[in-house]
mmCIF file of C-alpha atoms and ligand atoms in Angstrom:
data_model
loop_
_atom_site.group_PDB
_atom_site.id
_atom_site.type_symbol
_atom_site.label_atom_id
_atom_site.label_comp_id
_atom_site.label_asym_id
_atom_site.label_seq_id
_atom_site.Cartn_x
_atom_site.Cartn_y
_atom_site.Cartn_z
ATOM 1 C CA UNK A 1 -133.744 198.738 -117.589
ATOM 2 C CA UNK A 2 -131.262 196.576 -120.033
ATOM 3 C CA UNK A 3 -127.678 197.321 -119.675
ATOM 4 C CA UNK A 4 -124.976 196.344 -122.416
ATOM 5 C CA UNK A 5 -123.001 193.499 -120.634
ATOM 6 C CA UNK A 6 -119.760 192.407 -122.402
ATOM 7 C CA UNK A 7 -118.052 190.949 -119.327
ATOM 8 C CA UNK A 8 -119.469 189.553 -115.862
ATOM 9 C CA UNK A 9 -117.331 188.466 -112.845
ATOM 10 C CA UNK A 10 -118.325 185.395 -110.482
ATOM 11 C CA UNK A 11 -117.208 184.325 -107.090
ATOM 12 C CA UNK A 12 -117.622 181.849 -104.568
ATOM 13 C CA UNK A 13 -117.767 182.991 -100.665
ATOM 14 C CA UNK A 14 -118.185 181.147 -97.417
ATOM 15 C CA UNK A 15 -118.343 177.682 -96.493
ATOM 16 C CA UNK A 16 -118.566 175.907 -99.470
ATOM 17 C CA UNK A 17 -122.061 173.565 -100.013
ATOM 18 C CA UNK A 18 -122.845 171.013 -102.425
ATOM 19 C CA UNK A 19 -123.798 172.586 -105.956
ATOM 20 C CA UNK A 20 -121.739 175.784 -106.133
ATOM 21 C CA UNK A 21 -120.169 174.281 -109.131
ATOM 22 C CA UNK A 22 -123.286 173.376 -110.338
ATOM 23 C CA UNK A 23 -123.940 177.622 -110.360
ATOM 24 C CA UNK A 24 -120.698 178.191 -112.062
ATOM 25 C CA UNK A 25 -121.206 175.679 -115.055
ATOM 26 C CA UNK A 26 -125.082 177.369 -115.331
ATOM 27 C CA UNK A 27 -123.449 181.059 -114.893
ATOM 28 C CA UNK A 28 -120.710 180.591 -117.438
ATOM 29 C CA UNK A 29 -122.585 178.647 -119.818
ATOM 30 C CA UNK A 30 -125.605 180.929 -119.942
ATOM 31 C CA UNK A 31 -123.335 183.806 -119.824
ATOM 32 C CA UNK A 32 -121.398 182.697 -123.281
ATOM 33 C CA UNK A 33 -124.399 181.768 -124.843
ATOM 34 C CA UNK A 34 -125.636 185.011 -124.618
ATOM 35 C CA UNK A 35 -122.557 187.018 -125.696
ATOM 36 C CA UNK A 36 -121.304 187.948 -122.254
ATOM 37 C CA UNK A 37 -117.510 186.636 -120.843
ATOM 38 C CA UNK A 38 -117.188 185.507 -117.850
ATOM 39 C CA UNK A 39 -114.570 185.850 -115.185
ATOM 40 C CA UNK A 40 -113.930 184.081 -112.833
ATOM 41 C CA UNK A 41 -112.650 185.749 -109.482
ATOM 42 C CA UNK A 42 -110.773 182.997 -106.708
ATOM 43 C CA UNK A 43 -111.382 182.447 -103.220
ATOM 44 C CA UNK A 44 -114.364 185.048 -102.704
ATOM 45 C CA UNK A 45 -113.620 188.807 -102.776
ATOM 46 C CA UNK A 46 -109.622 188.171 -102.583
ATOM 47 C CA UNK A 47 -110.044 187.460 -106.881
ATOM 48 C CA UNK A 48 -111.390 191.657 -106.672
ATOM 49 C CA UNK A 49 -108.477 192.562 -104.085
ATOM 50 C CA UNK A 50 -105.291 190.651 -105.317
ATOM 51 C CA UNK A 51 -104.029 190.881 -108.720
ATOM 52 C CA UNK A 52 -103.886 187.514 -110.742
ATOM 53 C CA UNK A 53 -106.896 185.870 -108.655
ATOM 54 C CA UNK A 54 -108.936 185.870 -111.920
ATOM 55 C CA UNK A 55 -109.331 183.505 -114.878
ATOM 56 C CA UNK A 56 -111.482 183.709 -117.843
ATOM 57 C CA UNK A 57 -114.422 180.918 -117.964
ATOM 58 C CA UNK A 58 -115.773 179.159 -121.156
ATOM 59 C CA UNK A 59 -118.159 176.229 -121.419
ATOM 60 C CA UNK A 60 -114.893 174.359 -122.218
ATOM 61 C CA UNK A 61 -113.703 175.083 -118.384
ATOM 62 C CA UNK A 62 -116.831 174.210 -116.400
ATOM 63 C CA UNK A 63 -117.282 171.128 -118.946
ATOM 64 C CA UNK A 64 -117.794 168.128 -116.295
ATOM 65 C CA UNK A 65 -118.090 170.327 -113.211
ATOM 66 C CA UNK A 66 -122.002 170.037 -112.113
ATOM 67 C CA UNK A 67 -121.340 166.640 -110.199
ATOM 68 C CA UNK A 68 -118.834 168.008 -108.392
ATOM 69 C CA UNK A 69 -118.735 168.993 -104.578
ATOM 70 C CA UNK A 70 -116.803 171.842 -103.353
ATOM 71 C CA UNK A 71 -116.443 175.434 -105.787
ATOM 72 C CA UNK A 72 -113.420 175.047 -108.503
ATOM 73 C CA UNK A 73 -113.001 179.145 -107.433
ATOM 74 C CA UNK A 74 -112.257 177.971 -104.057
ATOM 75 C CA UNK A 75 -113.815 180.047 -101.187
ATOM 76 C CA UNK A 76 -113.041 181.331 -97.801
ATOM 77 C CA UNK A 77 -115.365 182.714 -95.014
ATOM 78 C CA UNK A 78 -112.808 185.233 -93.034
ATOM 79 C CA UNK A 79 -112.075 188.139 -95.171
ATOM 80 C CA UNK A 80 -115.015 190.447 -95.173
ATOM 81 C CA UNK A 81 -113.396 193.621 -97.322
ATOM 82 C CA UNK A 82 -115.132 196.236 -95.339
ATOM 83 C CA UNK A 83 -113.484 194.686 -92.410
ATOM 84 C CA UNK A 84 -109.976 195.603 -93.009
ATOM 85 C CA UNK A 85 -108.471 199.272 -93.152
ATOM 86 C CA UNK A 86 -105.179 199.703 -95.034
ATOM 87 C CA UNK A 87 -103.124 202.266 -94.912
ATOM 88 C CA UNK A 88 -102.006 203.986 -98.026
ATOM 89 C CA UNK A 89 -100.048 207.533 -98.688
ATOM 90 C CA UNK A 90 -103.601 208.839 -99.486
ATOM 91 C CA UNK A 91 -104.650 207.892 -95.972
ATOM 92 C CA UNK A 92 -106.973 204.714 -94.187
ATOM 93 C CA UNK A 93 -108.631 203.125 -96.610
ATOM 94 C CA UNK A 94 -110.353 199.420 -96.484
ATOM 95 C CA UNK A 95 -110.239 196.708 -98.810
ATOM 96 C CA UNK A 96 -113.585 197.638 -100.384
ATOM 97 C CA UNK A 97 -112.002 200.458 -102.224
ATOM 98 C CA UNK A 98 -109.721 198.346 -103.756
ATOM 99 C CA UNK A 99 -112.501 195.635 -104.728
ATOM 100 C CA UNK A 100 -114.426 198.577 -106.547
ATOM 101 C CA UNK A 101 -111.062 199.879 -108.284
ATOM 102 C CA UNK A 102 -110.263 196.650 -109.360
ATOM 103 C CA UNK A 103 -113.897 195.719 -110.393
ATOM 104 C CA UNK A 104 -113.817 198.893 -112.739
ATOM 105 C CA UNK A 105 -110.154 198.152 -113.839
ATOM 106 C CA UNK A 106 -111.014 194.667 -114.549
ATOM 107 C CA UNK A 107 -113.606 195.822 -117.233
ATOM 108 C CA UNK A 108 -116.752 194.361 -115.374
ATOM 109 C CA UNK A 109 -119.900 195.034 -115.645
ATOM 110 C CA UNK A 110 -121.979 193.311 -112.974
ATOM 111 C CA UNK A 111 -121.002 190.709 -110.784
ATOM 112 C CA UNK A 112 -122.800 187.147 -109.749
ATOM 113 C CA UNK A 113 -121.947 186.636 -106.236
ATOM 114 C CA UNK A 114 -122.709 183.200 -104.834
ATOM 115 C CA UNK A 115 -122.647 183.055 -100.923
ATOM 116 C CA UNK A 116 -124.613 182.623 -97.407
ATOM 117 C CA UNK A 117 -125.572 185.406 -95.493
ATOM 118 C CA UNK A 118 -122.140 186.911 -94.541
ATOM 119 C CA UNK A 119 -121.357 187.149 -98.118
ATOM 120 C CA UNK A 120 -124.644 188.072 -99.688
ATOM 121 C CA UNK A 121 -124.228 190.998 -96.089
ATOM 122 C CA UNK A 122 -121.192 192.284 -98.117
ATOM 123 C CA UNK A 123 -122.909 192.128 -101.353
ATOM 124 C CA UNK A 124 -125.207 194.506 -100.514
ATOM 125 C CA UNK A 125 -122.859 196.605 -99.405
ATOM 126 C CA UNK A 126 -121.133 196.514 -102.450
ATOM 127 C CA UNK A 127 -124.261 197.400 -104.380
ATOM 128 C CA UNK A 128 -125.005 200.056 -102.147
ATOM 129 C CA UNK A 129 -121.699 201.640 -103.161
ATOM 130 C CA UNK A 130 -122.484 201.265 -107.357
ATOM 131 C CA UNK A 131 -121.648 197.687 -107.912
ATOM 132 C CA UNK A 132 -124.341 196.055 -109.734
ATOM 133 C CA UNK A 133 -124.507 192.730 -108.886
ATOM 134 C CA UNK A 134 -126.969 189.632 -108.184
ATOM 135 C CA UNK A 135 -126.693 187.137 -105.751
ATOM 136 C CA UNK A 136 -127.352 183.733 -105.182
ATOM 137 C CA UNK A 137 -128.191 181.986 -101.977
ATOM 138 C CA UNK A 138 -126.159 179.371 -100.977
ATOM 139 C CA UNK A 139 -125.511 177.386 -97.492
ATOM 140 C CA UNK A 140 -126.051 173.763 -96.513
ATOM 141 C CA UNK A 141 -128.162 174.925 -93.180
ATOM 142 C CA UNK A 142 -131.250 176.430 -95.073
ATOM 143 C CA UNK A 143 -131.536 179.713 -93.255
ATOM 144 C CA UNK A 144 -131.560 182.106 -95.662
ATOM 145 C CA UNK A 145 -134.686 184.245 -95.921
ATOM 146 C CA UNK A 146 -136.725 184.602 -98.968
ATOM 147 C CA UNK A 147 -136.021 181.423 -100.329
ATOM 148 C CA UNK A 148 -137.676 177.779 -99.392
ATOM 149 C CA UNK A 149 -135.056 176.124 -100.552
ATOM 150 C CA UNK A 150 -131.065 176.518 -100.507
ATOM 151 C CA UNK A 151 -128.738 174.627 -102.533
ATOM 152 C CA UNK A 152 -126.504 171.862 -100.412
ATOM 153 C CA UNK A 153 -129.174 171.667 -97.788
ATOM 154 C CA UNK A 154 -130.647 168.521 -99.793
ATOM 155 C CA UNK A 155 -127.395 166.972 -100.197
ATOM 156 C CA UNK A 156 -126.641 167.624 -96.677
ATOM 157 C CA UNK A 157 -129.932 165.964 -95.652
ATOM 158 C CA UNK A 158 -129.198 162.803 -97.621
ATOM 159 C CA UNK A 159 -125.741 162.358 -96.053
ATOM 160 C CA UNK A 160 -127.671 162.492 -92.482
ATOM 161 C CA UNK A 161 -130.358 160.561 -93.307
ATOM 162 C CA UNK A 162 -128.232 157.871 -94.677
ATOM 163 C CA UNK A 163 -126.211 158.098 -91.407
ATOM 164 C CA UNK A 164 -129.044 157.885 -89.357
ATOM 165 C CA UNK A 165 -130.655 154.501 -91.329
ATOM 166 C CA UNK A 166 -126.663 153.048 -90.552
ATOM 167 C CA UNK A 167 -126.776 153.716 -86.467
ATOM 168 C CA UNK A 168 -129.983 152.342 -86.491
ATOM 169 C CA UNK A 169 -128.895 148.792 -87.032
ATOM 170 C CA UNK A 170 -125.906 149.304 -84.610
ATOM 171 C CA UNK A 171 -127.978 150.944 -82.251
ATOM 172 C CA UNK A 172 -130.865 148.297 -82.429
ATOM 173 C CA UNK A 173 -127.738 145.584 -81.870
ATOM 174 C CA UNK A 174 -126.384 146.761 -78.948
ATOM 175 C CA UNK A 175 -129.875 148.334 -77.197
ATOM 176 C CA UNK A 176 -128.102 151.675 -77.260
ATOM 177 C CA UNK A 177 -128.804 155.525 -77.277
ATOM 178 C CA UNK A 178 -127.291 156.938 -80.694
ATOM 179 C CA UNK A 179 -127.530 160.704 -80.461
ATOM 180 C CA UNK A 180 -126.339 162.545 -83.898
ATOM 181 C CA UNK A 181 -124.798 165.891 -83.546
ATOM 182 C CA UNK A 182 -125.944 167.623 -87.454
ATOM 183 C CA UNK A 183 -124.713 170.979 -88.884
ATOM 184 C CA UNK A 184 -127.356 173.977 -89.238
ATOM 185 C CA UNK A 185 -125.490 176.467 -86.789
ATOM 186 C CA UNK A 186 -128.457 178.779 -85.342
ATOM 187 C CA UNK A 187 -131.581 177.387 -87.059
ATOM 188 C CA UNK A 188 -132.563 173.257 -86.930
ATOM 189 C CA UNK A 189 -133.640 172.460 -90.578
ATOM 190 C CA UNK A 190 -131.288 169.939 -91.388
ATOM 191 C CA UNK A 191 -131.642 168.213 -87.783
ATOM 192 C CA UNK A 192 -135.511 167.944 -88.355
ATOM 193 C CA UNK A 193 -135.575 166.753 -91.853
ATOM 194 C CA UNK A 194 -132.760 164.530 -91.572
ATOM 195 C CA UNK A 195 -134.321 163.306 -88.124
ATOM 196 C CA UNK A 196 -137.844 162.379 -89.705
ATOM 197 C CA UNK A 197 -136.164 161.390 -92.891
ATOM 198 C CA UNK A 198 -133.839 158.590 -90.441
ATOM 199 C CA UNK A 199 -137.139 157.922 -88.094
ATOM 200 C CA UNK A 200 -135.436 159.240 -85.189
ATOM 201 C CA UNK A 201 -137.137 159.659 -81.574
ATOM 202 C CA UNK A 202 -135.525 162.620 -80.837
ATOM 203 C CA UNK A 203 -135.181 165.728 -82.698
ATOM 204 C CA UNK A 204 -133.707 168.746 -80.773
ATOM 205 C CA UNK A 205 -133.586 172.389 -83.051
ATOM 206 C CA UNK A 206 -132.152 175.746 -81.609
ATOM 207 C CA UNK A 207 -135.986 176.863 -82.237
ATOM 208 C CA UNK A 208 -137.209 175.094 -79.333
ATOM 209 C CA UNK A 209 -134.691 174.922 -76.288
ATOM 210 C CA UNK A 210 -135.232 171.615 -74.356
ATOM 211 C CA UNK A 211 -136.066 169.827 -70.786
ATOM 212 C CA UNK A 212 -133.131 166.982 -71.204
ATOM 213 C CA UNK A 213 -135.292 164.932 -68.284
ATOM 214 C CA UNK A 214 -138.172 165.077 -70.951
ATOM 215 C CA UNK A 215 -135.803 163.527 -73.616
ATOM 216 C CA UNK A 216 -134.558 160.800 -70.981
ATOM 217 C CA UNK A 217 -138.743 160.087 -70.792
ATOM 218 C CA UNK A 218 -139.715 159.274 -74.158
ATOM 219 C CA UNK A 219 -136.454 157.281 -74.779
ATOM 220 C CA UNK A 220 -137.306 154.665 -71.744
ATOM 221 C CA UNK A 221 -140.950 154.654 -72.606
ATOM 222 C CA UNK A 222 -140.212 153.205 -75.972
ATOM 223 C CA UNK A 223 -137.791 150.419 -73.188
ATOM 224 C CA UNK A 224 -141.094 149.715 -72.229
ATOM 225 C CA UNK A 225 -142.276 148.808 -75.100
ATOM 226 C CA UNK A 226 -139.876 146.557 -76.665
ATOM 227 C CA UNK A 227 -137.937 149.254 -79.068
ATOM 228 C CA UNK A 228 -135.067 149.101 -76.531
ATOM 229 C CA UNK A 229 -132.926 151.416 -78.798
ATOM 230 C CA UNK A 230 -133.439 155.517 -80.260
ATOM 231 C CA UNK A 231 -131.378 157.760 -81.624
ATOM 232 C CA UNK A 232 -132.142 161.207 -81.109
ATOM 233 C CA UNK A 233 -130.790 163.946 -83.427
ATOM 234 C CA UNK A 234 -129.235 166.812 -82.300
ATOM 235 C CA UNK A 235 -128.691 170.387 -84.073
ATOM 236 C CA UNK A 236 -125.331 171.747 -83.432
ATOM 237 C CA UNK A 237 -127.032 175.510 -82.262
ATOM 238 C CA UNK A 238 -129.464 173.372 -80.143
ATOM 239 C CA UNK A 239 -129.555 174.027 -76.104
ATOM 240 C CA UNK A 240 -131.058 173.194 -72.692
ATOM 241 C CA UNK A 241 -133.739 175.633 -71.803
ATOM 242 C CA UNK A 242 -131.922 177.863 -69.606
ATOM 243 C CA UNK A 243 -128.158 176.705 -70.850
ATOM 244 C CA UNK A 244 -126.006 178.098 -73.399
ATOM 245 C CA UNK A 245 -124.890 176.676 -76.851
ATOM 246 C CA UNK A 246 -121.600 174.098 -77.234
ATOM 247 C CA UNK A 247 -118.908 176.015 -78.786
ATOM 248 C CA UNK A 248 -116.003 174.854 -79.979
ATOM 249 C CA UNK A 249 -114.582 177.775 -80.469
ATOM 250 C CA UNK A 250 -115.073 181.593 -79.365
ATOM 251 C CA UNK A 251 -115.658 184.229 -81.886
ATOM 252 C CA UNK A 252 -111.982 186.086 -83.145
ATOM 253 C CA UNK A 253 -111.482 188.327 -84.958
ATOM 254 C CA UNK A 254 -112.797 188.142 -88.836
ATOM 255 C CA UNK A 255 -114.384 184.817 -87.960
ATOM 256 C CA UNK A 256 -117.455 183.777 -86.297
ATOM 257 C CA UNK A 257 -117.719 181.742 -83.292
ATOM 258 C CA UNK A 258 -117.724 177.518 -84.055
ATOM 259 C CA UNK A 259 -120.828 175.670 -82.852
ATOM 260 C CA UNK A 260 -120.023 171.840 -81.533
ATOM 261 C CA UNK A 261 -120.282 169.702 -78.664
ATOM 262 C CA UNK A 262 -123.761 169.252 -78.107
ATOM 263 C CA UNK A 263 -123.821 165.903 -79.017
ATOM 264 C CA UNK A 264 -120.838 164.317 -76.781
ATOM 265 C CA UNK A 265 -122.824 166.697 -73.885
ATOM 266 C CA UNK A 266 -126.002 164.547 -74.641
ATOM 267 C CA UNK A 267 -124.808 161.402 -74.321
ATOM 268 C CA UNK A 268 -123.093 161.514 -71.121
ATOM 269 C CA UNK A 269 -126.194 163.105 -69.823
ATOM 270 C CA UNK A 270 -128.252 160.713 -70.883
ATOM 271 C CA UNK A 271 -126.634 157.799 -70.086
ATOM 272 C CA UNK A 272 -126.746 159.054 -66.620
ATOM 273 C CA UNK A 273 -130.784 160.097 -66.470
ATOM 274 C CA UNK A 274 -131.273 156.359 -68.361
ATOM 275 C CA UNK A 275 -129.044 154.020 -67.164
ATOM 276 C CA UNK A 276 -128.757 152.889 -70.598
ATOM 277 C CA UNK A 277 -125.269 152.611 -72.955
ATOM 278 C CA UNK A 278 -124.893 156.120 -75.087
ATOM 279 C CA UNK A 279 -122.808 156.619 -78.194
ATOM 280 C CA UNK A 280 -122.807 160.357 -79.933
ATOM 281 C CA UNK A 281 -121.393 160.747 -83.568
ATOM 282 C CA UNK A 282 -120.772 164.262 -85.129
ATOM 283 C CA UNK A 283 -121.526 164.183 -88.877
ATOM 284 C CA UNK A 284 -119.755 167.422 -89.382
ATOM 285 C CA UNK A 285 -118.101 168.307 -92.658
ATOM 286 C CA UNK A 286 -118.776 165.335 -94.375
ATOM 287 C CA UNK A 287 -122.478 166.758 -94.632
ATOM 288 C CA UNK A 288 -120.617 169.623 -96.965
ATOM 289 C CA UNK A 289 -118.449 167.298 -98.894
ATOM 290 C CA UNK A 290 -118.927 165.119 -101.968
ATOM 291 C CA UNK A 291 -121.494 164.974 -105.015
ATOM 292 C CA UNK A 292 -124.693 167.340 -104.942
ATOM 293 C CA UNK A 293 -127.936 165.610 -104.754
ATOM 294 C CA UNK A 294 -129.981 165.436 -108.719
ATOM 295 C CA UNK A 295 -132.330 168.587 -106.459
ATOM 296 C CA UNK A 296 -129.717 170.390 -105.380
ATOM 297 C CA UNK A 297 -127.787 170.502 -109.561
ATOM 298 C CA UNK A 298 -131.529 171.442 -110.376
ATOM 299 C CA UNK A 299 -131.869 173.870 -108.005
ATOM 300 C CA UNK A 300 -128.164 175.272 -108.701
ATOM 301 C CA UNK A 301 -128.295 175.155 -112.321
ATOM 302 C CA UNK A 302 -131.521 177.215 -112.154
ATOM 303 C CA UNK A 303 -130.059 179.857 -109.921
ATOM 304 C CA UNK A 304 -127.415 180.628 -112.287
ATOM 305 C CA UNK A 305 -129.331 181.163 -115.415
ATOM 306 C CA UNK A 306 -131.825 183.263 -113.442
ATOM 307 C CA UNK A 307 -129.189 185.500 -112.379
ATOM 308 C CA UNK A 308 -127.768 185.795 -115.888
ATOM 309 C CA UNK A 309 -131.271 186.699 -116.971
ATOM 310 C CA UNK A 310 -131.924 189.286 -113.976
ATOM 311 C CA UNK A 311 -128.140 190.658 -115.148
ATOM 312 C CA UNK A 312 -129.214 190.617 -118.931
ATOM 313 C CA UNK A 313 -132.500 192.760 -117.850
ATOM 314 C CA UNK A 314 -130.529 194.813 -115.454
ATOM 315 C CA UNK A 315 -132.002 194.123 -112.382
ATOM 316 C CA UNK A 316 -129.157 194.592 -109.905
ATOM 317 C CA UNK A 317 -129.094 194.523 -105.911
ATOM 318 C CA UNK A 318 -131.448 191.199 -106.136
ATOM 319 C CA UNK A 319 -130.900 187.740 -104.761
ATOM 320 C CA UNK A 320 -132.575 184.986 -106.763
ATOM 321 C CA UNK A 321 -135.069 182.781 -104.611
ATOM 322 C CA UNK A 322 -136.625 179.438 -104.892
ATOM 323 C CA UNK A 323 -140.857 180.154 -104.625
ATOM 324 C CA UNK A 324 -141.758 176.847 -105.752
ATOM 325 C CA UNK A 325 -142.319 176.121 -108.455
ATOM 326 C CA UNK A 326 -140.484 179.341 -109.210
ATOM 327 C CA UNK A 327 -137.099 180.792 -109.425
ATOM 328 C CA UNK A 328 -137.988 184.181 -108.247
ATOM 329 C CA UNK A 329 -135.998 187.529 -107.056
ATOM 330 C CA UNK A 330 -135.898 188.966 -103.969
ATOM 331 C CA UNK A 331 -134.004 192.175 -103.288
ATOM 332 C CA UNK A 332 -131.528 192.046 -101.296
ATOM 333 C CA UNK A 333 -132.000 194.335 -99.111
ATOM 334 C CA UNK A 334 -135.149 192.324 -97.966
ATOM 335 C CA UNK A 335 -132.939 189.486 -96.717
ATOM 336 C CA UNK A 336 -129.898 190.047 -95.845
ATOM 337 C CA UNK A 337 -128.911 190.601 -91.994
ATOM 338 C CA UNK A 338 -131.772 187.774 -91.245
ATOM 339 C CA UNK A 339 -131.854 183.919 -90.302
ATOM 340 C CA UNK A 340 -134.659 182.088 -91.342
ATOM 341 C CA UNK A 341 -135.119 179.816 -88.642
ATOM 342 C CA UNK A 342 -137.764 176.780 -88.489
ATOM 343 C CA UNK A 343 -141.848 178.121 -87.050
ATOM 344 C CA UNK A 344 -143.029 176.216 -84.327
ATOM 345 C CA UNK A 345 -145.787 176.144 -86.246
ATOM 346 C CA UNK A 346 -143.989 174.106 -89.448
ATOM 347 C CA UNK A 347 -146.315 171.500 -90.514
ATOM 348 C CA UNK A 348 -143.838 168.833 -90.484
ATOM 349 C CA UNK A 349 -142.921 170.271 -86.830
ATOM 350 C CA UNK A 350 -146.014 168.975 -85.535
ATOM 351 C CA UNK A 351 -146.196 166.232 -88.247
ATOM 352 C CA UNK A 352 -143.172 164.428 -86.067
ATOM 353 C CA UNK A 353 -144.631 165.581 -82.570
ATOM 354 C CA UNK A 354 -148.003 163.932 -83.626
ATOM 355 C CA UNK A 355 -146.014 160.904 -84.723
ATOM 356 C CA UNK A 356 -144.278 160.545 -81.200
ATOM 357 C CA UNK A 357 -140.476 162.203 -81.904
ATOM 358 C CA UNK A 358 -139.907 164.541 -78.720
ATOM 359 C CA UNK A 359 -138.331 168.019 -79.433
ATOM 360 C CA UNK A 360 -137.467 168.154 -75.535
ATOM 361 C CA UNK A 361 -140.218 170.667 -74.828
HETATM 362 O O1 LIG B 1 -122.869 177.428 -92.568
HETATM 363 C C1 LIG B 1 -122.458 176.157 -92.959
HETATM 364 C C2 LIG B 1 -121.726 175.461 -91.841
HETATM 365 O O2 LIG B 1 -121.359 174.179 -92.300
HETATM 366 C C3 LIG B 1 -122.482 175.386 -90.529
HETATM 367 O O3 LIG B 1 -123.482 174.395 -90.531
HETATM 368 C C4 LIG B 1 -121.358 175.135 -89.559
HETATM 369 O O4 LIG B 1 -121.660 175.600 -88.274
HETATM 370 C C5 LIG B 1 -120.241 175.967 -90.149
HETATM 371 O O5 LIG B 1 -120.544 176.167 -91.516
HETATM 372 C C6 LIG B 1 -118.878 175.348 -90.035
HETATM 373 O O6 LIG B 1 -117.955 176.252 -90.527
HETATM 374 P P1 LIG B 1 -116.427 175.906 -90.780
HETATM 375 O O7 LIG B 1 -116.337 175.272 -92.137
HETATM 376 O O8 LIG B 1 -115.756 177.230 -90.708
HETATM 377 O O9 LIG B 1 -115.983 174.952 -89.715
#
């Protein structure tokens, strides 16, 4: 069913990822073309809670944009607005009324909401409660269901693998154990394409929990050998069979808990079970920072003129997807409340376990 659209908002939620502006500059550029103004709403749902958060977007304000890292509408990933009563004279209220007041006072009519799974969570929500909206998947880790491919997850590959292909020579130097701690929180994409990508010998994924003592084995057979060096790559959600994940930080209130640690944890350990010299590096935020990847503005700018075209044809409460070679929609509430984590079964799983790289199982 088509819907007149004069005016569409857009925001930017959760940690940001390589490309977001990339969705902007496709979102407000498709949007003009096509009659439509678009507004731009800062830092997530505060632009839809706090007066003056909002700012009209032409081609002329997203002109030289798509190279850029990082979301020119900034972002945040506390501030979920069903999370937080307020108290008015009419009684408790919580900060989604005021999103769907201001949404209506605002003049919108239909929102693009670009986010991970937290934000595309409240996104539903919204539409669930008459917002019509479309969102697009974004988050460097890849875990989104209903989509092969995220945008920032290549650009966060490339960072590790060029990381990787630099230890490599240091390790090889100095006959050490590298271990790389890489971002991905609960699922291990960018640890195992990053880790075949760099060649490493060890790959460990929160998918498949791991026997350290089988790590320490592989790593001093290749001593036997000659290679007298490996770097193993480590997801930041991966564990020891039996153990528990590294945090760095517990779950508070209105944020989620903060994976980290794994790495420094598998180097002292396996120093000790090898007798050999360890050295861990966390990658961390740089994997989010910087320029997107030629993919990822591909994949980015298609995502935002596919959800201009699913608002044109009024097709709310949908996420666009990336079937290849398609840009497809899902609906939302097919994927939202779900990690898409990597099958043991993944072809290049057993590509890298046929190839020698130990997953610790
Ligand atoms: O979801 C993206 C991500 O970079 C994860 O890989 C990581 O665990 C988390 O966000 C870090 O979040 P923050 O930016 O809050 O430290």
């Amino acid at each position: 069913m088509k819907t007149a659209m004069n005016r569409i908002g857009v925001l930017t939620g959760g940690g940001d990822a390589p490309g977001l502006n990339a969705v902007i500059r496709a979102v407000v550029k498709s949007s003009f073309n096509a009659g439509i103004e678009c507004i731009g709403l800062e830092d997530s749902f505060d632009g839809l809670i706090e007066h003056g958060r909002s700012r009209q977007l032409t081609p002329r304000d997203v002109t030289g944009i798509l190279r850029l890292g990082g979301t020119v509408l900034g972002t945040t990933n506390r501030g979920n607005p069903f999370a937080y009563p307020i108290e008015t004279s009419d009684g408790t209220r919580d900060y989604s009324d005021r999103v769907i007041e201001m949404f209506h006072q605002m003049g919108l009519d239909a929102l693009v909401v670009i986010g991970g799974d937290g934000t595309l969570a409240i996104a539903h929500q919204f539409c669930q409660r008459g917002i019509p909206l479309v969102g697009v998947p974004k988050t460097i880790d890849n875990d989104i269901v209903g989509t092969t491919n995220c945008f920032g997850f290549d650009t966060a590959v490339a960072f590790a693998t060029d990381a990787i292909d630099r230890l490599h020579t240091t390790a090889e130097a100095h006959k050490r154990i590298m271990v790389v701690e890489v971002m991905g929180r609960y699922a291990g994409w960018i640890a195992l394409y990053a880790g075949v990508a760099g060649g490493a010998d060890a790959i460990l994924i929160p998918e498949i929990p791991f026997d350290l003592s089988h790590v320490a084995d592989r790593l001093m057979e290749r001593d036997k050998w000659g290679a007298r060096f490996s770097i193993v790559v480590a997801a930041e959600g991966a564990f020891p069979r039996g153990g528990k994940l590294a945090l760095v930080e517990e779950a508070r209130d209105g944020y989620v808990e903060r994976l980290g640690g794994i790495g420094a944890q598998l180097s002292s350990a396996l120093a000790k079970l090898t007798g050999k010299e360890t050295r861990s590096v966390v990658l961390g935020h740089l994997q989010r920072g910087g320029a997107p990847t030629s993919f990822d503005r591909v994949l980015a700018t298609r995502f935002g003129g596919k959800a201009v075209e699913l608002i044109r044809q009024g097709e709310f409460g949908m996420m666009v997807a990336f079937a290849p070679p398609d840009i497809v929609a899902r609906r939302l509430d097919e994927v939202v409340g779900k990690t898409k984590t990597v099958p043991k079964d993944l072809d290049l799983l057993l590509t890298a376990k046929a190839l020698g790289v130990t997953f610790g199982d």
